[in-house]
């Protein structure tokens, strides 16, 4: 039986599937393994199921050794995987696109509503036991009807987020490496703009591009200054797409109106400046965090492993 290593506990349905085809080693502890522990764990593995905090690089691949055939990342993002290094050794890398689209788009929408209507701030006010009274001017937020959603990266999750925002009466514009398919553009009545222009015209900018060397700090101080002072930034992709220090300064100085963040530059740490600000909503990387979605992600990763070990094409290789 091939040896499959799972670096952290994953839903039972996925482990049951893997156990039918392999001898399984599953980390007993529900925490990220340290680098040395990770390298020790993967030694001699034919397949490894990794989570988004595991770094799959040359050192990992060296530690695993020549038997390794597939690294199945339980995430759609593969910024933690050196896909080229895998390819160079004939190791197939897979991810989990599709199954987390709706959960992540739901969360992006939640952040958009939370930050524009100041919902976290309102809840904190009540929990502090502060006196309050309904009034015409009490705790006003901003409406979304007729406003422009600027999507950076109109892939599956960006499209699903845009659909939700269309239902709220928003217009859609987008920027990205390439143009979306014509039917998607038509359905969303979406305008394709250079990213600089997108930032300048959007009332809500929602980030959905993958983290790559090109998108690292895509939203830096200059990008933030090019946004409207009334605009909001929402990030559900990867923290390092935003320069967190520059964002803190921009939020403090009123360069933009607010931000909704599910991801951070140095997870699990959050820039202390963000914690002090009222005009920012902070969530602990919950984009795909539903029972249904996490099971679907883990099962898809397991199906990728089983396929490769059987000499078949995996359902969702990283291309
Ligand atoms: C989660 O962040 C993912 O990339 O799937």
Coordinates of C-alpha atoms and ligand atoms in Angstrom, one line a residue:
X1 CA 0.0 0.0 0.0
X2 CA 1.3 3.5 -0.8
X3 CA 2.0 5.8 2.2
X4 CA -0.1 8.9 2.4
X5 CA 0.7 11.7 4.9
X6 CA -2.0 14.1 6.0
X7 CA -0.4 17.1 7.8
X8 CA -3.3 18.0 10.0
X9 CA -6.7 16.3 10.8
X10 CA -9.2 16.7 8.0
X11 CA -12.9 15.6 7.8
X12 CA -13.5 11.9 8.3
X13 CA -15.1 11.3 4.8
X14 CA -11.8 12.2 3.2
X15 CA -9.7 10.0 5.6
X16 CA -12.1 7.1 5.0
X17 CA -11.6 7.4 1.2
X18 CA -7.8 7.6 1.6
X19 CA -7.7 4.7 4.0
X20 CA -9.2 2.4 1.3
X21 CA -6.2 3.0 -0.9
X22 CA -3.3 3.7 1.3
X23 CA -1.5 3.3 4.6
X24 CA -2.3 6.6 6.3
X25 CA -0.4 8.8 8.7
X26 CA -2.4 11.7 10.0
X27 CA -0.9 14.3 12.3
X28 CA -2.5 13.7 15.7
X29 CA -2.5 17.4 16.6
X30 CA -4.8 20.1 15.1
X31 CA -2.1 22.7 14.6
X32 CA 0.4 23.5 11.9
X33 CA 3.5 21.3 12.1
X34 CA 6.8 23.1 12.5
X35 CA 9.1 22.9 9.5
X36 CA 11.3 20.2 11.0
X37 CA 8.2 18.1 12.1
X38 CA 6.7 18.5 8.7
X39 CA 9.8 17.4 6.9
X40 CA 10.1 14.4 9.3
X41 CA 6.4 13.5 8.7
X42 CA 6.6 13.5 4.9
X43 CA 9.7 11.3 4.7
X44 CA 9.1 8.5 2.2
X45 CA 5.5 9.5 1.4
X46 CA 3.9 8.6 -1.9
X47 CA 1.4 11.4 -1.4
X48 CA 0.9 14.3 1.0
X49 CA -2.3 16.1 1.8
X50 CA -1.2 19.7 2.8
X51 CA -3.0 22.6 4.3
X52 CA -2.4 26.2 3.3
X53 CA 0.1 26.9 6.1
X54 CA 2.4 24.1 5.0
X55 CA 5.3 25.3 2.8
X56 CA 5.9 22.9 -0.1
X57 CA 9.3 24.0 -1.4
X58 CA 12.6 22.3 -2.4
X59 CA 13.4 21.4 1.2
X60 CA 10.0 19.8 1.6
X61 CA 10.4 17.8 -1.6
X62 CA 13.9 16.8 -0.7
X63 CA 12.7 15.6 2.7
X64 CA 9.8 13.6 1.1
X65 CA 12.1 11.9 -1.3
X66 CA 11.8 10.1 -4.7
X67 CA 8.6 8.2 -3.9
X68 CA 6.5 11.4 -3.8
X69 CA 4.0 11.5 -6.6
X70 CA 1.3 14.0 -5.5
X71 CA 0.9 17.0 -3.2
X72 CA -2.8 17.6 -2.7
X73 CA -3.3 21.1 -1.2
X74 CA -6.6 21.5 0.6
X75 CA -7.2 25.0 -0.7
X76 CA -7.8 26.7 -4.0
X77 CA -4.8 29.1 -3.4
X78 CA -1.4 27.5 -4.0
X79 CA 0.9 30.3 -2.9
X80 CA 2.3 27.9 -0.3
X81 CA 3.3 25.4 -3.0
X82 CA 6.3 25.8 -5.3
X83 CA 4.5 24.4 -8.3
X84 CA 7.5 24.7 -10.5
X85 CA 9.7 22.8 -8.1
X86 CA 7.0 20.0 -8.0
X87 CA 6.8 19.9 -11.8
X88 CA 10.6 19.7 -12.1
X89 CA 10.5 16.5 -10.0
X90 CA 7.5 15.0 -11.7
X91 CA 5.3 15.6 -8.6
X92 CA 1.8 16.5 -9.4
X93 CA 0.3 19.4 -7.4
X94 CA -3.5 19.7 -7.0
X95 CA -5.8 22.2 -5.3
X96 CA -9.5 22.4 -4.6
X97 CA -11.2 24.9 -6.9
X98 CA -15.0 25.1 -7.3
X99 CA -16.1 23.6 -4.0
X100 CA -15.4 26.7 -2.0
X101 CA -16.6 29.3 -4.4
X102 CA -20.0 30.0 -2.8
X103 CA -18.8 29.9 0.8
X104 CA -16.0 32.4 0.0
X105 CA -18.3 34.7 -2.0
X106 CA -20.8 34.6 0.8
X107 CA -18.1 35.7 3.2
X108 CA -16.9 38.5 0.8
X109 CA -20.5 39.7 0.7
X110 CA -20.8 39.5 4.5
X111 CA -17.7 41.7 4.8
X112 CA -19.0 44.2 2.3
X113 CA -22.2 44.5 4.3
X114 CA -20.4 44.6 7.6
X115 CA -18.0 47.3 6.7
X116 CA -20.4 49.6 4.7
X117 CA -23.1 49.4 7.4
X118 CA -20.6 49.5 10.3
X119 CA -22.0 46.3 11.8
X120 CA -19.0 45.2 13.9
X121 CA -18.8 48.7 15.3
X122 CA -22.5 48.6 16.2
X123 CA -22.2 45.3 17.9
X124 CA -19.2 46.5 19.9
X125 CA -21.1 49.5 21.0
X126 CA -23.9 47.3 22.5
X127 CA -21.5 44.9 24.1
X128 CA -19.8 47.9 25.8
X129 CA -23.1 48.6 27.4
X130 CA -23.2 52.1 25.9
X131 CA -26.4 54.2 26.0
X132 CA -27.9 54.6 22.6
X133 CA -31.1 55.8 21.0
X134 CA -32.6 55.4 17.5
X135 CA -32.2 58.7 15.7
X136 CA -32.2 60.0 12.1
X137 CA -28.4 60.3 12.3
X138 CA -27.4 57.5 14.6
X139 CA -24.7 55.1 13.3
X140 CA -25.3 55.7 9.6
X141 CA -23.5 53.6 7.1
X142 CA -23.5 53.6 3.3
X143 CA -25.9 52.0 0.9
X144 CA -24.8 49.8 -2.0
X145 CA -27.5 50.4 -4.7
X146 CA -26.1 52.1 -7.8
X147 CA -22.5 51.9 -6.4
X148 CA -19.7 50.2 -8.2
X149 CA -18.1 47.0 -7.1
X150 CA -14.5 46.7 -8.4
X151 CA -13.4 43.1 -8.6
X152 CA -9.7 42.4 -8.9
X153 CA -9.6 39.0 -10.4
X154 CA -12.9 37.9 -12.0
X155 CA -12.4 34.2 -11.6
X156 CA -14.9 31.8 -10.0
X157 CA -15.0 33.5 -6.6
X158 CA -14.8 37.0 -8.0
X159 CA -17.7 36.2 -10.4
X160 CA -19.8 34.6 -7.6
X161 CA -19.2 37.7 -5.4
X162 CA -20.1 40.0 -8.3
X163 CA -23.4 38.1 -8.8
X164 CA -24.3 38.6 -5.2
X165 CA -23.6 42.3 -5.4
X166 CA -25.6 42.7 -8.6
X167 CA -28.6 41.4 -6.6
X168 CA -28.0 44.3 -4.3
X169 CA -28.2 46.7 -7.2
X170 CA -24.5 47.3 -7.7
X171 CA -22.7 47.9 -11.0
X172 CA -19.6 45.7 -11.7
X173 CA -16.2 46.6 -13.0
X174 CA -13.2 44.4 -12.9
X175 CA -9.5 44.2 -13.5
X176 CA -7.3 41.2 -14.0
X177 CA -4.6 39.4 -16.0
X178 CA -7.1 38.5 -18.6
X179 CA -10.5 39.3 -19.8
X180 CA -13.4 37.2 -18.4
X181 CA -15.4 35.1 -20.9
X182 CA -17.9 37.1 -22.9
X183 CA -20.9 35.4 -21.3
X184 CA -19.7 36.3 -17.8
X185 CA -19.1 39.9 -18.9
X186 CA -22.5 40.1 -20.5
X187 CA -24.3 38.5 -17.5
X188 CA -22.7 40.9 -15.0
X189 CA -22.6 43.9 -17.5
X190 CA -19.1 44.1 -16.2
X191 CA -16.6 46.7 -17.5
X192 CA -13.0 45.5 -17.9
X193 CA -10.6 48.3 -16.7
X194 CA -6.9 48.7 -16.0
X195 CA -6.4 48.1 -12.3
X196 CA -5.4 51.8 -11.7
X197 CA -8.7 52.9 -13.2
X198 CA -10.7 50.3 -11.3
X199 CA -9.3 51.5 -8.0
X200 CA -10.2 55.1 -8.9
X201 CA -13.8 54.4 -9.9
X202 CA -14.9 51.7 -7.4
X203 CA -17.0 52.3 -4.3
X204 CA -16.1 48.8 -3.0
X205 CA -12.9 47.1 -4.2
X206 CA -13.0 43.3 -3.6
X207 CA -9.8 41.3 -4.0
X208 CA -10.0 37.9 -5.6
X209 CA -6.7 37.5 -7.5
X210 CA -4.3 34.7 -6.4
X211 CA -1.2 35.7 -4.5
X212 CA 1.7 35.6 -6.9
X213 CA 5.0 37.6 -7.1
X214 CA 3.0 40.0 -9.4
X215 CA 0.1 40.5 -7.0
X216 CA 2.2 40.8 -3.7
X217 CA 1.4 44.3 -2.4
X218 CA -0.7 45.1 -5.4
X219 CA -2.7 47.3 -3.0
X220 CA 0.1 49.5 -1.6
X221 CA 0.1 53.1 -0.3
X222 CA -0.1 54.5 -3.8
X223 CA -3.0 52.2 -4.8
X224 CA -4.9 53.2 -1.6
X225 CA -4.4 56.9 -2.4
X226 CA -5.8 56.4 -5.8
X227 CA -9.1 55.1 -4.3
X228 CA -12.0 57.3 -3.4
X229 CA -12.0 58.6 0.2
X230 CA -15.5 57.1 0.4
X231 CA -14.4 53.7 -0.8
X232 CA -14.1 50.4 1.0
X233 CA -11.5 47.6 0.5
X234 CA -12.4 43.9 1.0
X235 CA -9.9 41.1 1.0
X236 CA -10.8 37.5 1.1
X237 CA -7.9 36.1 -1.0
X238 CA -4.5 36.3 0.7
X239 CA -3.1 38.9 3.1
X240 CA 0.1 39.8 1.3
X241 CA -1.9 41.1 -1.7
X242 CA -2.3 44.2 0.6
X243 CA 0.5 46.1 2.2
X244 CA -1.0 45.9 5.7
X245 CA 1.2 48.7 7.1
X246 CA 0.1 51.1 4.3
X247 CA -3.5 50.0 4.9
X248 CA -3.3 50.9 8.6
X249 CA -2.0 54.4 7.7
X250 CA -4.7 54.9 5.0
X251 CA -7.5 53.9 7.4
X252 CA -6.1 56.1 10.1
X253 CA -5.8 59.1 7.8
X254 CA -9.2 58.7 6.1
X255 CA -7.6 58.0 2.7
X256 CA -10.3 55.3 2.3
X257 CA -13.5 54.8 4.3
X258 CA -12.9 51.3 5.6
X259 CA -11.8 47.8 5.1
X260 CA -13.1 44.3 5.6
X261 CA -10.4 41.7 6.0
X262 CA -10.6 37.9 6.2
X263 CA -6.8 37.4 5.5
X264 CA -3.7 39.0 6.9
X265 CA -0.1 39.5 5.8
X266 CA 1.4 37.4 8.6
X267 CA -1.3 35.0 9.7
X268 CA -2.2 34.3 12.4
X269 CA -0.8 37.7 13.5
X270 CA -2.9 40.8 12.8
X271 CA -1.2 44.2 12.5
X272 CA -1.8 45.8 15.9
X273 CA -2.8 49.0 14.2
X274 CA -5.8 47.3 12.6
X275 CA -7.1 46.1 16.0
X276 CA -7.3 49.8 17.2
X277 CA -9.4 51.0 14.3
X278 CA -13.2 51.1 14.2
X279 CA -13.5 51.4 10.4
X280 CA -12.2 47.9 9.7
X281 CA -13.9 44.5 10.0
X282 CA -11.5 41.6 10.9
X283 CA -12.3 37.9 10.5
X284 CA -9.9 35.0 11.1
X285 CA -9.6 33.5 7.6
X286 CA -13.2 32.1 7.5
X287 CA -13.8 32.2 3.7
X288 CA -14.3 28.5 3.2
X289 CA -15.2 27.7 6.8
X290 CA -18.5 25.9 6.6
X291 CA -19.0 22.2 7.5
X292 CA -20.1 21.4 4.0
X293 CA -17.4 23.2 2.2
X294 CA -14.5 21.9 4.4
X295 CA -15.7 18.4 3.8
X296 CA -16.0 18.9 0.1
X297 CA -12.5 20.4 0.0
X298 CA -11.0 17.5 1.9
X299 CA -12.8 14.9 -0.2
X300 CA -11.7 16.6 -3.4
X301 CA -8.1 16.6 -2.2
X302 CA -8.4 12.9 -1.3
X303 CA -9.9 12.1 -4.8
X304 CA -6.9 13.8 -6.3
X305 CA -4.5 11.6 -4.3
X306 CA -6.4 8.4 -5.1
X307 CA -6.4 9.2 -8.8
X308 CA -2.7 9.9 -9.0
X309 CA -1.8 6.8 -7.0
X310 CA -4.0 4.8 -9.4
X311 CA -2.1 6.3 -12.4
X312 CA -5.0 8.4 -13.5
X313 CA -5.3 12.1 -14.1
X314 CA -6.4 13.9 -10.9
X315 CA -9.7 15.8 -11.1
X316 CA -8.2 19.2 -10.2
X317 CA -4.5 19.5 -11.0
X318 CA -2.8 22.9 -10.6
X319 CA -2.4 24.1 -14.2
Ligands
LIG1 C1 -8.5 29.2 1.3 O1 -8.0 30.3 1.7 C2 -8.2 28.7 0.0 O2 -7.3 29.1 -0.7 O3 -8.9 27.7 -0.3

